[in-house]
mmCIF file of C-alpha atoms in Angstrom:
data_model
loop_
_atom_site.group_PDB
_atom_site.id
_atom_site.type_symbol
_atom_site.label_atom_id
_atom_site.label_comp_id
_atom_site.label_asym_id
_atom_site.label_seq_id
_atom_site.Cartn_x
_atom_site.Cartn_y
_atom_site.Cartn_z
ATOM 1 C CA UNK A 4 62.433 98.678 39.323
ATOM 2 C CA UNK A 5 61.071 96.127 42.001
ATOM 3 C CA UNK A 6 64.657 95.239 43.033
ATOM 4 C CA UNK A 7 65.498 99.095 43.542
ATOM 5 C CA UNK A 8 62.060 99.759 45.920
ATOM 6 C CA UNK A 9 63.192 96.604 47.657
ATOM 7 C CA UNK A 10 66.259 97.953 48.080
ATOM 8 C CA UNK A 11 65.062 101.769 49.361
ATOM 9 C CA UNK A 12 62.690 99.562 51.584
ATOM 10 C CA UNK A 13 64.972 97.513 53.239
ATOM 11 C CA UNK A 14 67.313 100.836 53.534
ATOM 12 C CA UNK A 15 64.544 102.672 55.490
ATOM 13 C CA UNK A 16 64.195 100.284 57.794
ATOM 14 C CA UNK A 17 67.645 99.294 58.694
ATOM 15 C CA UNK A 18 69.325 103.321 58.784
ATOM 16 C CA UNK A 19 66.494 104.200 61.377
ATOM 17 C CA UNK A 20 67.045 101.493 63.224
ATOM 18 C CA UNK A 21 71.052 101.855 63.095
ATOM 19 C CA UNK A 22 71.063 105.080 63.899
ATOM 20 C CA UNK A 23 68.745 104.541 67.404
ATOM 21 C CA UNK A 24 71.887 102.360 68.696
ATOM 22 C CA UNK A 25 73.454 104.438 71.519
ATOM 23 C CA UNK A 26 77.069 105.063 71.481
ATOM 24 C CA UNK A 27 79.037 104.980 74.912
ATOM 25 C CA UNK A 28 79.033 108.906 75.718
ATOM 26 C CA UNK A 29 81.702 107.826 79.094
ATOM 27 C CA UNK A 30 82.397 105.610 81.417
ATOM 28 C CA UNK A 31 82.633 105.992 85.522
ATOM 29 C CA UNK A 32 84.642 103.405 88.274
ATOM 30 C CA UNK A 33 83.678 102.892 91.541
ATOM 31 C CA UNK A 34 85.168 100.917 94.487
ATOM 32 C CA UNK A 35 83.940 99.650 97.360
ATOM 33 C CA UNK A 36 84.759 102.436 100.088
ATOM 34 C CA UNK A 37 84.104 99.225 102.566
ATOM 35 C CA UNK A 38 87.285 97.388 101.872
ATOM 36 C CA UNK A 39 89.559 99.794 103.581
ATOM 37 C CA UNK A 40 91.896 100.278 100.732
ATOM 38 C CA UNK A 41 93.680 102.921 103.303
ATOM 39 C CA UNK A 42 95.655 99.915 104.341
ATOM 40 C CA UNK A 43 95.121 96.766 102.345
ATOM 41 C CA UNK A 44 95.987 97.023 98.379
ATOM 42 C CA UNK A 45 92.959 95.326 96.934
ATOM 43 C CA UNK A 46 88.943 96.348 96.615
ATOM 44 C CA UNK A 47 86.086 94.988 94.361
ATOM 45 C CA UNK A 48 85.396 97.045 91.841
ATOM 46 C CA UNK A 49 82.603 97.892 89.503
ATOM 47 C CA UNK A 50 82.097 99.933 85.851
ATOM 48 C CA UNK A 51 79.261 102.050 84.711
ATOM 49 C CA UNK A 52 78.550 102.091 80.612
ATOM 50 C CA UNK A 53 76.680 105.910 80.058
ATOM 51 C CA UNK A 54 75.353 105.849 77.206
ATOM 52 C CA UNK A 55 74.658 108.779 74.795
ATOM 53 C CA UNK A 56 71.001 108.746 75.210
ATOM 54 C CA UNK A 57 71.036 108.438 79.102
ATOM 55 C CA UNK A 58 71.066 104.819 79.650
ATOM 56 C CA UNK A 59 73.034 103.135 81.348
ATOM 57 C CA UNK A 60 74.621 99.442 82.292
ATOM 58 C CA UNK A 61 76.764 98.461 85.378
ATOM 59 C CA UNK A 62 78.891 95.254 85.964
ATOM 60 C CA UNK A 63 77.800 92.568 88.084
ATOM 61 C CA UNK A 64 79.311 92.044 91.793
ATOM 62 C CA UNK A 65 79.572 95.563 93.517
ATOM 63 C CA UNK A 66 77.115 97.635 91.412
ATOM 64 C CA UNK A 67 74.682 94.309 91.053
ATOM 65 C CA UNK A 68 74.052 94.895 87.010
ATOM 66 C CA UNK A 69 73.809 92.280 84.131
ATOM 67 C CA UNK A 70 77.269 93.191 82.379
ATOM 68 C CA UNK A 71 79.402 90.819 82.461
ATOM 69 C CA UNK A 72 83.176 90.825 83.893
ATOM 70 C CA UNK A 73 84.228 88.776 80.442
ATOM 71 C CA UNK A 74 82.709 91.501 78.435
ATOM 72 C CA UNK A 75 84.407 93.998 79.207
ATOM 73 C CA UNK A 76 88.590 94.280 79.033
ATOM 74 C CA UNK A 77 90.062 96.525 82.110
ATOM 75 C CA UNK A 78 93.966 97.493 82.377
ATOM 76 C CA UNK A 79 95.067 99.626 84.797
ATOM 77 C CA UNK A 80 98.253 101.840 84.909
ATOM 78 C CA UNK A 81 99.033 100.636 88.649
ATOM 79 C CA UNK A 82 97.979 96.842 89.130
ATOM 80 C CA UNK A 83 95.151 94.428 87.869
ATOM 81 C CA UNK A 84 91.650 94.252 87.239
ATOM 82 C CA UNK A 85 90.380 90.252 87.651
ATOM 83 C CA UNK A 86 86.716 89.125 87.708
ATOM 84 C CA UNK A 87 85.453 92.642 89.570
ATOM 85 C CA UNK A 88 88.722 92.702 92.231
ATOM 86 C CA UNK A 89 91.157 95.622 91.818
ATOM 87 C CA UNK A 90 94.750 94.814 93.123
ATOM 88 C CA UNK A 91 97.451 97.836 93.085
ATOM 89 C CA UNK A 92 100.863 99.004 94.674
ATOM 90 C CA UNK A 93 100.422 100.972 97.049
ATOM 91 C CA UNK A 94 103.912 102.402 96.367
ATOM 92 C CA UNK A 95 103.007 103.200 93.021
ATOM 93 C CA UNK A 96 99.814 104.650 94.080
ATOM 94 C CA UNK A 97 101.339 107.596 96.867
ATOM 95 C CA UNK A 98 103.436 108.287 93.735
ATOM 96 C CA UNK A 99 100.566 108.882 91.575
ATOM 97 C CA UNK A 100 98.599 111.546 94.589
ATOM 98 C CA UNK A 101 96.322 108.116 95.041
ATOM 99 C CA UNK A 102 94.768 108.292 91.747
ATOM 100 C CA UNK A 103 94.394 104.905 89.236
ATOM 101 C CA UNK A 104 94.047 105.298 85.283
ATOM 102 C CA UNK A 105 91.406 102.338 84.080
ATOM 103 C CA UNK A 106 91.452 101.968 80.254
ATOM 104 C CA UNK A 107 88.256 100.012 79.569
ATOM 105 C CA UNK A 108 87.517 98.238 76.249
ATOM 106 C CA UNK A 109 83.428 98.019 75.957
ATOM 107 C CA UNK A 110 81.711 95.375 74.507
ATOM 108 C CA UNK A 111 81.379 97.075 71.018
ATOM 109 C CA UNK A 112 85.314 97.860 70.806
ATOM 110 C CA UNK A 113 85.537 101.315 71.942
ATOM 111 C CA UNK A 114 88.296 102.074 74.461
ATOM 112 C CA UNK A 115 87.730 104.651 77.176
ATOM 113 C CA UNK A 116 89.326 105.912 79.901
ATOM 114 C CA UNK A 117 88.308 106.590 83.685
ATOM 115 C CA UNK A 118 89.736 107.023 87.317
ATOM 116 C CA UNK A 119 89.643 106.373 90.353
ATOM 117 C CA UNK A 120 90.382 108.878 93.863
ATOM 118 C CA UNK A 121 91.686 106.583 96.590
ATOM 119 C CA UNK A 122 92.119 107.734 100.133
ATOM 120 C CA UNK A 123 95.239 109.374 100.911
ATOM 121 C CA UNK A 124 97.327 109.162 104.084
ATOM 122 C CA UNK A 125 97.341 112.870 105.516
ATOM 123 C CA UNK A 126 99.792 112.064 108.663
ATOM 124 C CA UNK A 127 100.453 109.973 111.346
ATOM 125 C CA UNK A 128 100.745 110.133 115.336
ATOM 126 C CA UNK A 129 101.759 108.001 118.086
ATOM 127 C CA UNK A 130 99.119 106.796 120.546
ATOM 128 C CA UNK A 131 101.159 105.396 123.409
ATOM 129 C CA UNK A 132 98.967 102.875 125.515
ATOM 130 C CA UNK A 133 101.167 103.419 128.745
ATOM 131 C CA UNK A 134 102.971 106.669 129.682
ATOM 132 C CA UNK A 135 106.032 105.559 130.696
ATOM 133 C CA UNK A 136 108.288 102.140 129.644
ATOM 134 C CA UNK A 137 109.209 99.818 131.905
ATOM 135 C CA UNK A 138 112.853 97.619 131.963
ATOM 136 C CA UNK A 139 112.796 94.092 130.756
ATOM 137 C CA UNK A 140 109.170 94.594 129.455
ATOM 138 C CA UNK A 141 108.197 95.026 125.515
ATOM 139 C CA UNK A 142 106.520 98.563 125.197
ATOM 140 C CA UNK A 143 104.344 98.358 122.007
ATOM 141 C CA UNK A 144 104.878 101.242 119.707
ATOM 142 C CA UNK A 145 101.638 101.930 118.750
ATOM 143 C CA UNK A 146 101.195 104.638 115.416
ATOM 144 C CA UNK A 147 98.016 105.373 113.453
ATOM 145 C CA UNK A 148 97.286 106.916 110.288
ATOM 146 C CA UNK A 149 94.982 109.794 109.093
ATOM 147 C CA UNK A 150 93.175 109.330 106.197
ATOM 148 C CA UNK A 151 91.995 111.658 103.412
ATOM 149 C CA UNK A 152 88.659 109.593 103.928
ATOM 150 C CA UNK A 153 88.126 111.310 107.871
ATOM 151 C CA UNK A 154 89.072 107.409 109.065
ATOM 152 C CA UNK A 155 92.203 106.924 111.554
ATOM 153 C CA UNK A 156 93.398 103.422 111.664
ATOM 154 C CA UNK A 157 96.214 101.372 113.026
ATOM 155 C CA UNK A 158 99.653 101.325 111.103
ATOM 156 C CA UNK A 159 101.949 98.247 111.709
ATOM 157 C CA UNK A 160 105.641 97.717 110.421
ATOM 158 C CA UNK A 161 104.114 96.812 106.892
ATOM 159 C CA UNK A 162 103.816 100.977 106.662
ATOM 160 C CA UNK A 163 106.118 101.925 109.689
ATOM 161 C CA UNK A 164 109.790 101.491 110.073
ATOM 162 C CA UNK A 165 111.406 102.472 113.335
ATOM 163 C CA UNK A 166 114.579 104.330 115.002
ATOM 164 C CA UNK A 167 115.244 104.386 118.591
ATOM 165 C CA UNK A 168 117.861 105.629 120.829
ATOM 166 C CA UNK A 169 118.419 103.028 123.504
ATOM 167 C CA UNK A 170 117.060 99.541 123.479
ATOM 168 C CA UNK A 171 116.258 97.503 120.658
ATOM 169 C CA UNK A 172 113.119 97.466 118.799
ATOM 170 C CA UNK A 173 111.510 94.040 118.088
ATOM 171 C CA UNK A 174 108.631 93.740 115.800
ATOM 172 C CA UNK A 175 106.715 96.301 116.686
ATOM 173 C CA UNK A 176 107.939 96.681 120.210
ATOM 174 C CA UNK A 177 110.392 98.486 122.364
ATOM 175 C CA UNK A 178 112.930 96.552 124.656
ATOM 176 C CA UNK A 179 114.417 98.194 127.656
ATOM 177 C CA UNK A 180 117.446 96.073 129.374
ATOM 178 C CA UNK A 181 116.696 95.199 132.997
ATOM 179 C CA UNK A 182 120.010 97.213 133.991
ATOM 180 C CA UNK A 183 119.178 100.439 131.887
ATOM 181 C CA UNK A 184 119.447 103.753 133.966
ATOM 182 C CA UNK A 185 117.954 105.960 130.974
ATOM 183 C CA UNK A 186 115.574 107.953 132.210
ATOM 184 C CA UNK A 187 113.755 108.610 128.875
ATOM 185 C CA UNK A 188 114.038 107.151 125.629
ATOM 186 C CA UNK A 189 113.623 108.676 121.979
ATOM 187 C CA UNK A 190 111.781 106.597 119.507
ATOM 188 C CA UNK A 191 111.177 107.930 115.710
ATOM 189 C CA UNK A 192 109.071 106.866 113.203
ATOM 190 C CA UNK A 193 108.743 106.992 109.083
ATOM 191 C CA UNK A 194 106.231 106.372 106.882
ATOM 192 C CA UNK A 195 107.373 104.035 104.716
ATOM 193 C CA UNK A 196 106.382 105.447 101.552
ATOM 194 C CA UNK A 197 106.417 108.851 101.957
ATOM 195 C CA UNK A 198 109.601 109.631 104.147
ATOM 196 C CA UNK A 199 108.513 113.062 104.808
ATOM 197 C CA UNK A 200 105.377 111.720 107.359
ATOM 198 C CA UNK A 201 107.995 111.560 110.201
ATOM 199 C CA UNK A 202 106.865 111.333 114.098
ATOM 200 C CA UNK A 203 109.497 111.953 117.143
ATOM 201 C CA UNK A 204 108.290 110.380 120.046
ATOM 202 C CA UNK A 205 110.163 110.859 123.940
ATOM 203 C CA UNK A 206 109.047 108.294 126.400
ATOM 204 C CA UNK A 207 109.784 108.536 130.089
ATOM 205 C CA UNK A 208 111.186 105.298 131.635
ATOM 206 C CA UNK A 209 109.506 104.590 134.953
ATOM 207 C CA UNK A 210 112.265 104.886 137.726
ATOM 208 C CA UNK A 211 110.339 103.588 140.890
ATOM 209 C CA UNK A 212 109.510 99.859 141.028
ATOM 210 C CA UNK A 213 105.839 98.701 140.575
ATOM 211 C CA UNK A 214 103.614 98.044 143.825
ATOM 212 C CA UNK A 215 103.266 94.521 143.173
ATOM 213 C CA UNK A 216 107.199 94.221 143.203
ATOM 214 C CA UNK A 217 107.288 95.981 146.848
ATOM 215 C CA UNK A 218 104.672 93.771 148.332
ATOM 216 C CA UNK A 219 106.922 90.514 146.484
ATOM 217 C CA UNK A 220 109.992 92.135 148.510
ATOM 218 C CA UNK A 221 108.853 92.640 151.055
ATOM 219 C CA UNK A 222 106.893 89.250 151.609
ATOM 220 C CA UNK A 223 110.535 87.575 150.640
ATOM 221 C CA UNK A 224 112.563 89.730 153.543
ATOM 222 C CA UNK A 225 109.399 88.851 156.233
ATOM 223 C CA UNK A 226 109.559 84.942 155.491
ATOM 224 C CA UNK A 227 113.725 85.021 155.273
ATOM 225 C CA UNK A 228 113.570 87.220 159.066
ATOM 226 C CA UNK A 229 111.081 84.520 159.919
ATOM 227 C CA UNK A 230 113.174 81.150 158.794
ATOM 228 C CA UNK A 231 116.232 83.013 161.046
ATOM 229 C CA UNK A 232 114.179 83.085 164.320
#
């Protein structure tokens, strides 16, 4: 008889307190919108536990909580997830419409799943520092990217590959031949991983010769009439 009210006794005070243990109702991802993950392919990352009665617990680095990185076990369907750092392909993630799958393992062994929205490239456009090229001097292509986010920023060859119909392209520039008698030149650009983000670009070749150059001339013919008298 004692043993069975010790029994119902410790029984009524464990169940109660068992069944007050939260479960993990979801989990949410965020990254760091400050790490420009419209061009570079990594951004710190950071995991919020919601828990069935409202609370909640974050990881340490970008959301500043107590859970630990080594706690938790992230995999992601595009990339890694190392110590709070999130590294992907960007390939992979244009083919995916900029969304990333994280399967996250909790500390009690349950294994959810979350996602994350990245910023998506919504087209490009040339944004030609000079008018016109001139012969015998690099003309830098310049291209930038619009953003799903509202940002524009600078694309180099790492996202651009080039076409163009005289010259030769070199790096990121355009090279004109000191004898070329184009007067325009047609320059195209892709989007490396979405071929259909295509720009056509004409640029006029400057004909006349630059001020400076006149004054040079005629400075030379002045001192050559000069040395003959």
């Amino acid at each position: 008889m004692l043993k069975y009210l010790l029994l119902c006794t410790i029984l009524s005070i464990t169940l109660p307190a068992n069944a007050r243990q939260p479960k993990v109702a979801r989990i949410a991802a965020f990254y760091d919108a400050d790490a420009v993950t419209e061009l570079y392919n990594t951004a710190p990352l950071g995991i919020r536990i919601i828990y069935t009665d409202s609370s909640t617990q974050q990881t340490t680095g970008l959301l500043e909580g107590n859970l630990r990185w080594n706690k938790l076990t992230v995999t992601s369907n595009n990339g890694q997830v190392q110590n709070g750092v999130l590294r992907f392909n960007r390939e992979q993630l244009v083919k995916d419409n900029y969304r990333i799958t994280l399967t996250v393992t909790t500390p009690d062994n349950a294994t959810h799943q979350t996602s994350l929205q990245l910023p998506a490239i919504t087209g490009i456009r040339f944004n030609h520092y000079a008018d016109s090229i001139k012969r015998d001097i690099r003309f830098y292509l310049n291209i930038e990217g619009k953003f799903s986010s509202g940002k524009v920023f600078p694309l180099d060859t790492n996202a651009i590959r080039f076409a163009t119909s005289a010259g030769k392209i070199i790096g990121q520039d355009l090279l004109l031949p000191k004898n070329d008698t184009l007067k325009s030149v047609t320059v195209e650009a892709w989007y490396k991983h979405n071929d259909h983000l295509y720009l056509r670009s004409v640029i006029p070749v400057k004909q006349a010769p630059d001020a400076d150059s006149l004054i040079i001339k005629n400075t030379d013919d002045l001192f050559k009439k000069k040395r003959r008298h």
